[in-house]
């Protein structure tokens, strides 16, 4: 997805949220004594999550994941649309990408924080400490780097739900109740936004009979060396370093071939412009890679296809 930052100039028009309708409650709150519109028959409230993402593949993947785990959701593809929905729909949690087409995601955080305390989880490909610090200092509550696993994203959402329940209970003077998703996760270790120390990347990757020696640049399958082209090797290494995570087509293309370059057709170093052509090239290389590492390409064990989204390396 596009992650180019957009910095607002000093004389830019301030971002103002739309005025709530007469009688409407403040964003992130529910009128006293009024049941939430998404309350279940048992009285349990289903959180509504606003997904702000301009990449349609990532947006579809995230919303499908939320659907599968019982969350209500809304979507926005631009920063201004996100601000409008946050003001008028009062979501319980916001998942926010930073690289939006109209304004930078950090500006969206600042705009929403001017009038709402709704939890904001940033989900971005920007992995530098400066980006994380900037987003958190602007008012974000958590930060998830792309590519991410479904389990990690859901754990961050559950942690946010717990914080919301505790805050709500503290205001009401009652003990916090576990949400449905918290109950499912009971007994599982809690997720924290950042680890104090990260484990060093292993020099050798092992998955069933597949072994990648990163330092030597050698791949073996069941003890026999597999001869890969440079592109195939880069694809395999990228997937192996993200086991269990769905990598979108665009992310793979950017990581393996580099950013799209309109000069490529004239001999430039970047990959050629045109998403359709890029995807065709990716599929050719992925098919070639599978023939070399899969015993049965019709029923692959290592590389799983997510139609319309991307690929995932499976743990065998």
CSV table of C-alpha atoms in Angstrom, one decimal:
chain,number,residue,atom,x,y,z
A,1,UNK,CA,0.0,0.0,0.0
A,2,UNK,CA,1.1,3.6,-0.5
A,3,UNK,CA,3.0,4.8,2.5
A,4,UNK,CA,4.3,8.1,1.2
A,5,UNK,CA,3.9,10.7,4.0
A,6,UNK,CA,1.8,13.8,3.4
A,7,UNK,CA,2.7,16.8,5.6
A,8,UNK,CA,0.1,19.4,6.0
A,9,UNK,CA,1.4,23.0,5.4
A,10,UNK,CA,1.1,25.6,8.1
A,11,UNK,CA,-1.6,27.4,6.2
A,12,UNK,CA,-3.6,24.3,5.5
A,13,UNK,CA,-7.3,24.3,6.4
A,14,UNK,CA,-7.8,22.7,9.8
A,15,UNK,CA,-9.6,19.4,9.8
A,16,UNK,CA,-12.9,19.8,11.6
A,17,UNK,CA,-15.1,16.9,12.3
A,18,UNK,CA,-18.7,17.1,11.2
A,19,UNK,CA,-21.1,18.3,13.8
A,20,UNK,CA,-23.1,15.4,15.4
A,21,UNK,CA,-26.8,15.4,14.7
A,22,UNK,CA,-29.0,17.0,17.3
A,23,UNK,CA,-29.4,14.8,20.3
A,24,UNK,CA,-26.5,12.6,19.2
A,25,UNK,CA,-24.0,11.4,21.8
A,26,UNK,CA,-20.3,12.2,21.6
A,27,UNK,CA,-18.1,9.9,19.5
A,28,UNK,CA,-17.1,6.7,21.4
A,29,UNK,CA,-20.0,6.9,23.8
A,30,UNK,CA,-23.5,5.6,24.1
A,31,UNK,CA,-26.5,7.5,25.5
A,32,UNK,CA,-27.3,6.5,29.1
A,33,UNK,CA,-30.0,3.9,29.3
A,34,UNK,CA,-29.9,3.3,25.6
A,35,UNK,CA,-28.9,-0.2,24.4
A,36,UNK,CA,-26.2,-0.2,21.8
A,37,UNK,CA,-27.5,-0.9,18.3
A,38,UNK,CA,-25.2,-3.9,18.0
A,39,UNK,CA,-26.1,-5.5,21.3
A,40,UNK,CA,-26.8,-9.2,21.1
A,41,UNK,CA,-29.8,-11.0,22.6
A,42,UNK,CA,-27.7,-12.0,25.6
A,43,UNK,CA,-27.0,-8.3,26.3
A,44,UNK,CA,-23.3,-8.6,25.1
A,45,UNK,CA,-22.2,-5.7,23.0
A,46,UNK,CA,-20.4,-6.4,19.8
A,47,UNK,CA,-17.6,-3.8,19.3
A,48,UNK,CA,-17.8,-1.8,16.0
A,49,UNK,CA,-14.4,-1.3,14.4
A,50,UNK,CA,-13.6,1.3,11.8
A,51,UNK,CA,-11.0,0.1,9.3
A,52,UNK,CA,-9.1,2.9,7.6
A,53,UNK,CA,-7.1,1.5,4.8
A,54,UNK,CA,-6.7,2.6,1.1
A,55,UNK,CA,-5.3,-0.7,-0.2
A,56,UNK,CA,-8.4,-2.7,-1.2
A,57,UNK,CA,-6.6,-6.0,-0.8
A,58,UNK,CA,-5.6,-5.3,2.8
A,59,UNK,CA,-8.9,-3.7,3.6
A,60,UNK,CA,-10.8,-6.8,2.3
A,61,UNK,CA,-8.5,-9.1,4.2
A,62,UNK,CA,-8.9,-7.2,7.5
A,63,UNK,CA,-12.7,-6.8,7.3
A,64,UNK,CA,-13.1,-10.5,6.3
A,65,UNK,CA,-11.0,-11.4,9.5
A,66,UNK,CA,-13.3,-9.2,11.6
A,67,UNK,CA,-16.4,-10.8,10.1
A,68,UNK,CA,-15.0,-14.3,10.8
A,69,UNK,CA,-14.5,-13.4,14.5
A,70,UNK,CA,-17.8,-11.7,15.1
A,71,UNK,CA,-16.9,-8.0,15.0
A,72,UNK,CA,-19.0,-5.4,13.4
A,73,UNK,CA,-17.1,-3.0,11.1
A,74,UNK,CA,-17.1,0.0,8.9
A,75,UNK,CA,-14.5,1.0,6.3
A,76,UNK,CA,-12.9,4.2,5.0
A,77,UNK,CA,-10.2,4.6,2.3
A,78,UNK,CA,-9.2,8.2,3.0
A,79,UNK,CA,-8.3,10.3,6.0
A,80,UNK,CA,-11.2,12.7,5.7
A,81,UNK,CA,-13.7,9.9,5.3
A,82,UNK,CA,-12.3,8.3,8.4
A,83,UNK,CA,-12.7,11.5,10.4
A,84,UNK,CA,-16.3,11.9,9.2
A,85,UNK,CA,-17.2,8.3,10.2
A,86,UNK,CA,-15.4,8.7,13.5
A,87,UNK,CA,-17.6,11.7,14.3
A,88,UNK,CA,-20.9,10.4,13.0
A,89,UNK,CA,-20.8,6.7,13.7
A,90,UNK,CA,-18.9,6.5,17.0
A,91,UNK,CA,-16.9,3.3,16.5
A,92,UNK,CA,-15.5,1.5,19.5
A,93,UNK,CA,-12.0,1.0,18.0
A,94,UNK,CA,-10.2,2.4,14.9
A,95,UNK,CA,-7.7,0.5,12.9
A,96,UNK,CA,-5.7,3.2,11.0
A,97,UNK,CA,-3.2,3.0,8.2
A,98,UNK,CA,-0.8,5.9,8.0
A,99,UNK,CA,-0.2,6.1,4.2
A,100,UNK,CA,-3.5,7.5,3.1
A,101,UNK,CA,-4.0,9.2,-0.3
A,102,UNK,CA,-5.3,12.6,1.0
A,103,UNK,CA,-3.7,13.3,4.4
A,104,UNK,CA,-1.2,11.5,6.5
A,105,UNK,CA,-2.6,9.1,9.1
A,106,UNK,CA,-0.9,10.9,11.9
A,107,UNK,CA,-2.9,14.0,11.0
A,108,UNK,CA,-6.0,11.8,11.3
A,109,UNK,CA,-5.0,10.8,14.8
A,110,UNK,CA,-4.5,14.4,15.8
A,111,UNK,CA,-7.8,15.5,14.3
A,112,UNK,CA,-9.8,12.7,16.1
A,113,UNK,CA,-7.9,13.2,19.4
A,114,UNK,CA,-9.1,16.8,19.4
A,115,UNK,CA,-12.6,15.6,20.3
A,116,UNK,CA,-12.6,11.8,21.0
A,117,UNK,CA,-10.8,9.3,23.1
A,118,UNK,CA,-11.8,6.3,20.9
A,119,UNK,CA,-8.9,3.7,20.9
A,120,UNK,CA,-6.8,4.0,17.8
A,121,UNK,CA,-4.6,1.1,16.7
A,122,UNK,CA,-2.2,2.1,13.9
A,123,UNK,CA,-1.5,-0.7,11.3
A,124,UNK,CA,1.3,0.4,9.0
A,125,UNK,CA,4.2,-0.7,6.9
A,126,UNK,CA,6.3,2.1,8.5
A,127,UNK,CA,8.5,0.2,10.9
A,128,UNK,CA,11.0,2.9,12.0
A,129,UNK,CA,11.0,4.0,15.6
A,130,UNK,CA,10.4,7.6,14.6
A,131,UNK,CA,7.2,6.6,12.9
A,132,UNK,CA,6.0,4.6,15.9
A,133,UNK,CA,6.9,7.4,18.4
A,134,UNK,CA,5.3,10.0,16.2
A,135,UNK,CA,2.0,8.1,16.0
A,136,UNK,CA,1.9,7.2,19.7
A,137,UNK,CA,2.8,10.8,20.7
A,138,UNK,CA,0.0,12.1,18.4
A,139,UNK,CA,-2.5,10.0,20.4
A,140,UNK,CA,-2.5,6.5,19.0
A,141,UNK,CA,-3.0,3.7,21.5
A,142,UNK,CA,-1.1,0.9,19.8
A,143,UNK,CA,1.0,0.2,16.7
A,144,UNK,CA,1.1,-2.9,14.5
A,145,UNK,CA,3.7,-3.2,11.7
A,146,UNK,CA,2.8,-4.8,8.4
A,147,UNK,CA,3.0,-7.6,7.5
A,148,UNK,CA,1.1,-8.9,10.6
A,149,UNK,CA,-0.4,-12.2,11.5
A,150,UNK,CA,-4.2,-12.5,12.1
A,151,UNK,CA,-3.4,-13.8,15.6
A,152,UNK,CA,-1.4,-10.7,16.5
A,153,UNK,CA,-4.0,-8.3,15.2
A,154,UNK,CA,-6.8,-10.0,17.0
A,155,UNK,CA,-4.7,-10.0,20.2
A,156,UNK,CA,-4.2,-6.3,20.0
A,157,UNK,CA,-8.0,-5.8,19.5
A,158,UNK,CA,-8.7,-8.0,22.5
A,159,UNK,CA,-6.2,-6.1,24.6
A,160,UNK,CA,-7.9,-2.8,23.6
A,161,UNK,CA,-11.3,-4.3,24.5
A,162,UNK,CA,-10.0,-5.2,28.0
A,163,UNK,CA,-8.7,-1.6,28.5
A,164,UNK,CA,-12.1,-0.3,27.4
A,165,UNK,CA,-13.9,-2.6,29.8
A,166,UNK,CA,-11.7,-1.6,32.7
A,167,UNK,CA,-12.1,2.1,31.9
A,168,UNK,CA,-15.8,1.8,31.6
A,169,UNK,CA,-16.1,-0.2,34.9
A,170,UNK,CA,-13.9,2.4,36.7
A,171,UNK,CA,-16.3,5.2,35.6
A,172,UNK,CA,-19.3,3.1,36.7
A,173,UNK,CA,-17.7,1.9,39.9
A,174,UNK,CA,-18.2,-1.8,38.9
A,175,UNK,CA,-15.8,-4.7,38.1
A,176,UNK,CA,-15.0,-5.1,34.4
A,177,UNK,CA,-16.7,-7.9,32.6
A,178,UNK,CA,-14.9,-10.1,30.1
A,179,UNK,CA,-16.0,-9.5,26.5
A,180,UNK,CA,-16.8,-12.5,24.2
A,181,UNK,CA,-13.5,-12.3,22.5
A,182,UNK,CA,-11.7,-12.1,25.8
A,183,UNK,CA,-13.5,-15.2,27.0
A,184,UNK,CA,-12.3,-17.1,23.9
A,185,UNK,CA,-8.7,-16.0,24.7
A,186,UNK,CA,-8.9,-16.8,28.4
A,187,UNK,CA,-5.7,-18.5,29.5
A,188,UNK,CA,-3.7,-17.2,26.5
A,189,UNK,CA,-0.8,-14.9,27.2
A,190,UNK,CA,-1.6,-11.3,26.9
A,191,UNK,CA,-0.2,-9.3,24.0
A,192,UNK,CA,1.8,-6.2,24.8
A,193,UNK,CA,2.3,-3.4,22.3
A,194,UNK,CA,6.1,-3.7,22.2
A,195,UNK,CA,8.6,-6.3,23.4
A,196,UNK,CA,11.5,-5.1,25.6
A,197,UNK,CA,13.9,-7.1,23.5
A,198,UNK,CA,13.5,-8.8,20.1
A,199,UNK,CA,15.0,-12.2,19.5
A,200,UNK,CA,17.7,-12.2,16.8
A,201,UNK,CA,16.6,-13.6,13.4
A,202,UNK,CA,17.8,-17.2,13.0
A,203,UNK,CA,20.6,-18.0,10.5
A,204,UNK,CA,18.8,-21.1,9.4
A,205,UNK,CA,15.1,-21.6,8.6
A,206,UNK,CA,13.6,-25.1,9.0
A,207,UNK,CA,10.0,-26.0,8.1
A,208,UNK,CA,9.4,-29.7,7.7
A,209,UNK,CA,11.9,-30.9,5.1
A,210,UNK,CA,12.6,-27.4,3.8
A,211,UNK,CA,15.8,-25.8,5.1
A,212,UNK,CA,17.1,-22.3,4.2
A,213,UNK,CA,20.7,-21.4,5.2
A,214,UNK,CA,20.4,-17.6,4.9
A,215,UNK,CA,24.1,-16.9,5.4
A,216,UNK,CA,25.2,-19.4,2.8
A,217,UNK,CA,22.3,-18.7,0.4
A,218,UNK,CA,21.6,-22.4,0.2
A,219,UNK,CA,18.1,-24.1,0.1
A,220,UNK,CA,17.6,-27.9,0.6
A,221,UNK,CA,14.5,-30.0,0.5
A,222,UNK,CA,14.7,-33.4,2.3
A,223,UNK,CA,18.5,-33.1,2.2
A,224,UNK,CA,18.8,-32.4,-1.5
A,225,UNK,CA,19.9,-28.9,-2.6
A,226,UNK,CA,17.3,-26.9,-4.5
A,227,UNK,CA,18.6,-24.6,-7.2
A,228,UNK,CA,16.7,-21.4,-7.3
A,229,UNK,CA,17.0,-18.3,-9.4
A,230,UNK,CA,17.8,-15.0,-7.5
A,231,UNK,CA,14.2,-13.9,-7.7
A,232,UNK,CA,12.8,-17.3,-6.5
A,233,UNK,CA,15.3,-17.2,-3.6
A,234,UNK,CA,14.2,-13.7,-2.6
A,235,UNK,CA,10.6,-14.7,-2.7
A,236,UNK,CA,11.2,-17.8,-0.6
A,237,UNK,CA,13.3,-15.8,2.0
A,238,UNK,CA,10.6,-13.1,2.2
A,239,UNK,CA,7.9,-15.7,2.8
A,240,UNK,CA,10.0,-17.7,5.3
A,241,UNK,CA,10.7,-14.7,7.4
A,242,UNK,CA,6.9,-14.1,7.7
A,243,UNK,CA,5.6,-17.6,8.4
A,244,UNK,CA,1.9,-17.6,9.1
A,245,UNK,CA,1.4,-14.0,7.8
A,246,UNK,CA,-0.5,-13.2,4.6
A,247,UNK,CA,1.7,-11.0,2.4
A,248,UNK,CA,-0.3,-9.0,-0.1
A,249,UNK,CA,0.7,-9.0,-3.8
A,250,UNK,CA,1.7,-5.3,-3.6
A,251,UNK,CA,3.9,-5.9,-0.5
A,252,UNK,CA,5.7,-8.8,-2.2
A,253,UNK,CA,6.2,-6.9,-5.4
A,254,UNK,CA,7.7,-3.9,-3.5
A,255,UNK,CA,10.0,-6.0,-1.4
A,256,UNK,CA,11.3,-8.3,-4.1
A,257,UNK,CA,11.3,-6.1,-7.2
A,258,UNK,CA,11.3,-2.7,-5.6
A,259,UNK,CA,9.0,0.3,-6.0
A,260,UNK,CA,7.1,0.6,-9.2
A,261,UNK,CA,9.2,2.6,-11.8
A,262,UNK,CA,7.7,4.0,-15.0
A,263,UNK,CA,11.2,4.1,-16.5
A,264,UNK,CA,11.7,0.3,-16.2
A,265,UNK,CA,10.3,-0.3,-19.7
A,266,UNK,CA,13.0,1.9,-21.0
A,267,UNK,CA,15.8,0.1,-19.1
A,268,UNK,CA,15.2,1.5,-15.6
A,269,UNK,CA,16.0,-0.6,-12.6
A,270,UNK,CA,12.6,-0.7,-11.0
A,271,UNK,CA,9.7,-3.0,-11.8
A,272,UNK,CA,7.5,-2.0,-14.7
A,273,UNK,CA,4.4,0.1,-14.1
A,274,UNK,CA,1.0,-1.6,-14.4
A,275,UNK,CA,-0.4,-3.8,-11.6
A,276,UNK,CA,-1.8,-6.4,-13.9
A,277,UNK,CA,1.6,-7.1,-15.5
A,278,UNK,CA,3.3,-7.1,-12.1
A,279,UNK,CA,0.8,-9.7,-10.8
A,280,UNK,CA,1.3,-11.9,-13.9
A,281,UNK,CA,5.1,-11.8,-13.3
A,282,UNK,CA,4.7,-12.7,-9.6
A,283,UNK,CA,2.4,-15.6,-10.4
A,284,UNK,CA,4.9,-17.0,-12.9
A,285,UNK,CA,7.8,-16.9,-10.4
A,286,UNK,CA,5.6,-18.3,-7.6
A,287,UNK,CA,4.5,-21.2,-9.9
A,288,UNK,CA,8.2,-21.9,-10.7
A,289,UNK,CA,9.1,-21.8,-7.0
A,290,UNK,CA,6.3,-24.1,-6.0
A,291,UNK,CA,7.4,-26.7,-8.6
A,292,UNK,CA,10.8,-26.8,-6.9
A,293,UNK,CA,9.7,-27.1,-3.3
A,294,UNK,CA,6.3,-28.7,-3.4
A,295,UNK,CA,5.8,-32.4,-3.8
A,296,UNK,CA,2.3,-31.8,-5.2
A,297,UNK,CA,1.7,-28.4,-6.6
A,298,UNK,CA,-2.0,-29.0,-6.8
A,299,UNK,CA,-2.0,-29.4,-3.0
A,300,UNK,CA,0.8,-27.2,-1.7
A,301,UNK,CA,2.1,-27.6,1.8
A,302,UNK,CA,4.4,-24.7,2.1
A,303,UNK,CA,3.0,-21.7,0.1
A,304,UNK,CA,-0.7,-21.1,0.4
A,305,UNK,CA,-2.5,-18.8,-2.0
A,306,UNK,CA,-5.1,-16.3,-0.7
A,307,UNK,CA,-7.0,-15.5,-3.9
A,308,UNK,CA,-7.2,-11.8,-4.6
A,309,UNK,CA,-4.9,-11.0,-1.6
A,310,UNK,CA,-1.5,-12.7,-1.7
A,311,UNK,CA,0.5,-15.6,-0.4
A,312,UNK,CA,1.3,-17.1,3.0
A,313,UNK,CA,4.1,-19.5,4.1
A,314,UNK,CA,2.7,-22.3,6.2
A,315,UNK,CA,4.3,-24.0,9.1
A,316,UNK,CA,4.4,-27.7,8.2
